[in-house]
Amino acid sequence: MNWFNSTNAKEIGTLYLIFAVFAGMIGTAFSVLIRLELSSPGVQFLQGDHQLFNVIITAHAFIMIFFMVNLLQKTNLIRFKFNNVKFQKVSTNFSKKVRYYSTAPHSKISNLNSNSYIIDNPFDNRKSIAEYAKNKKGVYIFEILNKNLYYVGSSINLYSRVTTYFMPSILSKADRRVLRYFNKYGFKDVKLSLYILDDNASIEDVFNLEKYYIDSLPKNSILNIETTPRSGFHLPMSEEARIKLRKLRGQVFYVYDTSTKTLIFIFDSKQFAYDNINIDHRTLNNCLYEGSLYLNRFMFSLEPISEFVYESIISLNELKTLIKEQRYTQKSIQSTSKKLYVENLTNPSLNREFDSIAQFANYVKGDRGTIRLYINRTKLYRGK
């Protein structure tokens, strides 16, 4: 076999190793020559050729760094990858091949094919997990080697699912038995097995494969609380359920329109207000607990206000529109702004009062600096 034309990673790594050994021998010879030359005062072996001495020092450095250390590093990376990730093609014809111990084959999975990857020390080999399991569907099994314990799970995106077990925020909750174990003992002596199905496999195929491996293990050795896949699975929450849950968990508060002294809306929770009227949580707290008016018009209260006896409940969309209009009118009003009265000499029906120069400038599409020059002057702005 001609290794110099090979694309096999192991053979390439072996060539790196051989070349690095020869480079190390040459670099070591240069190092010995340098030390012999410096072993005693005066000229020793190089006959006083100082340029040759400098060349030997430079060659020694280049050979050792770029042709030995660098290549050995690449060799170690290749060896690391193959020592920690073992690949084998598995035909999941379970009548012929059964993992862990012999069980009767399941009719629903006898025709499934999968690839199996066994990853030692998965916590430190997340790149390997991503390489083989990203956007792949199938089953994962955590095996705790020194205690003969297993945890079986499944996902339609194995990489995302498996890596959640490594997140401190997830482990700290420890709301499941397997999480409590990993949070307490870490991932030492843990092996991860991935069984990746074809892309056209259905979610039912994934659950059936998970069920098979759960049934294949001794009941007293698995960390799964639910031994039936999908028993903890539920469909997305309905809108009616969301409303009910929001009312149970949220803090109700009332919205009053101070211009009409009317109750116009009741929010079921703060979060519902954040999501729908785009109000900042600090602004909402100021309105609820310090009595500030929202947009100088709306009053928020945790309790009904007896002074506001009128009630005219509007829909959420109507409230959004009302707040949007009020927000637009408040946009150009500054705390130091002064009202401006403008007369149109040619059309008196256009006479009106503006809250600020900026509001008038937006109205006539003019420049604020230019408009200031015409305030309280006899000269007409735009001749009108």
GROMACS .gro file of N, CA and C in nm, residues 4 8 10 15 70-71 95 112 114 117 168 186 207 224 232 249 254 261 267 280 296 316 328 331 344 357:
model
   78
    4PHE      N    1   0.192   0.727   0.095
    4PHE     CA    2   0.213   0.869   0.061
    4PHE      C    3   0.099   0.924  -0.024
    8ASN      N    4  -0.628   0.810   0.434
    8ASN     CA    5  -0.670   0.755   0.562
    8ASN      C    6  -0.607   0.835   0.675
   10LYS      N    7  -0.550   0.771   0.987
   10LYS     CA    8  -0.452   0.700   1.070
   10LYS      C    9  -0.317   0.689   0.999
   15LEU      N   10   0.248   0.888   0.920
   15LEU     CA   11   0.351   0.956   0.843
   15LEU      C   12   0.399   1.082   0.916
   70ASN      N   13   0.542   2.075   1.607
   70ASN     CA   14   0.416   2.101   1.539
   70ASN      C   15   0.355   1.973   1.482
   71LEU      N   16   0.437   1.889   1.422
   71LEU     CA   17   0.385   1.765   1.365
   71LEU      C   18   0.344   1.666   1.472
   95SER      N   19  -3.312  -0.909   1.601
   95SER     CA   20  -3.319  -1.054   1.618
   95SER      C   21  -3.181  -1.117   1.613
  112LEU      N   22  -3.532  -0.099   1.130
  112LEU     CA   23  -3.462   0.028   1.142
  112LEU      C   24  -3.312   0.008   1.129
  114SER      N   25  -2.935   0.215   1.198
  114SER     CA   26  -2.878   0.328   1.269
  114SER      C   27  -2.727   0.319   1.269
  117TYR      N   28  -2.225   0.548   1.771
  117TYR     CA   29  -2.100   0.614   1.810
  117TYR      C   30  -2.085   0.602   1.960
  168PRO      N   31  -2.445   2.419   3.355
  168PRO     CA   32  -2.459   2.438   3.500
  168PRO      C   33  -2.599   2.484   3.541
  186GLY      N   34  -2.055   1.458   3.887
  186GLY     CA   35  -1.990   1.500   3.764
  186GLY      C   36  -1.996   1.392   3.657
  207PHE      N   37  -3.906   0.702   1.925
  207PHE     CA   38  -3.961   0.656   2.053
  207PHE      C   39  -3.957   0.504   2.066
  224ASN      N   40  -3.370   0.638   3.456
  224ASN     CA   41  -3.496   0.693   3.404
  224ASN      C   42  -3.608   0.678   3.505
  232GLY      N   43  -4.396   1.160   2.939
  232GLY     CA   44  -4.384   1.297   2.987
  232GLY      C   45  -4.393   1.399   2.876
  249ARG      N   46  -5.086   3.257   3.789
  249ARG     CA   47  -4.950   3.295   3.830
  249ARG      C   48  -4.925   3.445   3.830
  254TYR      N   49  -5.485   4.713   3.700
  254TYR     CA   50  -5.591   4.783   3.628
  254TYR      C   51  -5.532   4.903   3.553
  261LYS      N   52  -6.133   5.939   3.300
  261LYS     CA   53  -6.153   5.882   3.433
  261LYS      C   54  -6.232   5.751   3.426
  267PHE      N   55  -5.505   4.392   3.305
  267PHE     CA   56  -5.399   4.300   3.267
  267PHE      C   57  -5.393   4.184   3.367
  280ASP      N   58  -4.134   4.896   2.944
  280ASP     CA   59  -4.018   4.852   3.020
  280ASP      C   60  -4.059   4.818   3.163
  296ASN      N   61  -4.814   6.011   3.040
  296ASN     CA   62  -4.887   6.127   3.092
  296ASN      C   63  -5.039   6.114   3.078
  316LEU      N   64  -5.774   4.423   2.360
  316LEU     CA   65  -5.629   4.440   2.364
  316LEU      C   66  -5.580   4.516   2.241
  328TYR      N   67  -4.716   5.845   2.013
  328TYR     CA   68  -4.676   5.932   1.904
  328TYR      C   69  -4.688   6.078   1.943
  331LYS      N   70  -4.407   6.177   2.177
  331LYS     CA   71  -4.271   6.157   2.128
  331LYS      C   72  -4.194   6.287   2.118
  344ASN      N   73  -5.213   8.100   1.030
  344ASN     CA   74  -5.199   8.100   0.885
  344ASN      C   75  -5.282   8.214   0.829
  357ILE      N   76  -4.172   7.327   1.930
  357ILE     CA   77  -4.121   7.365   1.799
  357ILE      C   78  -4.100   7.241   1.713
   0.00000   0.00000   0.00000
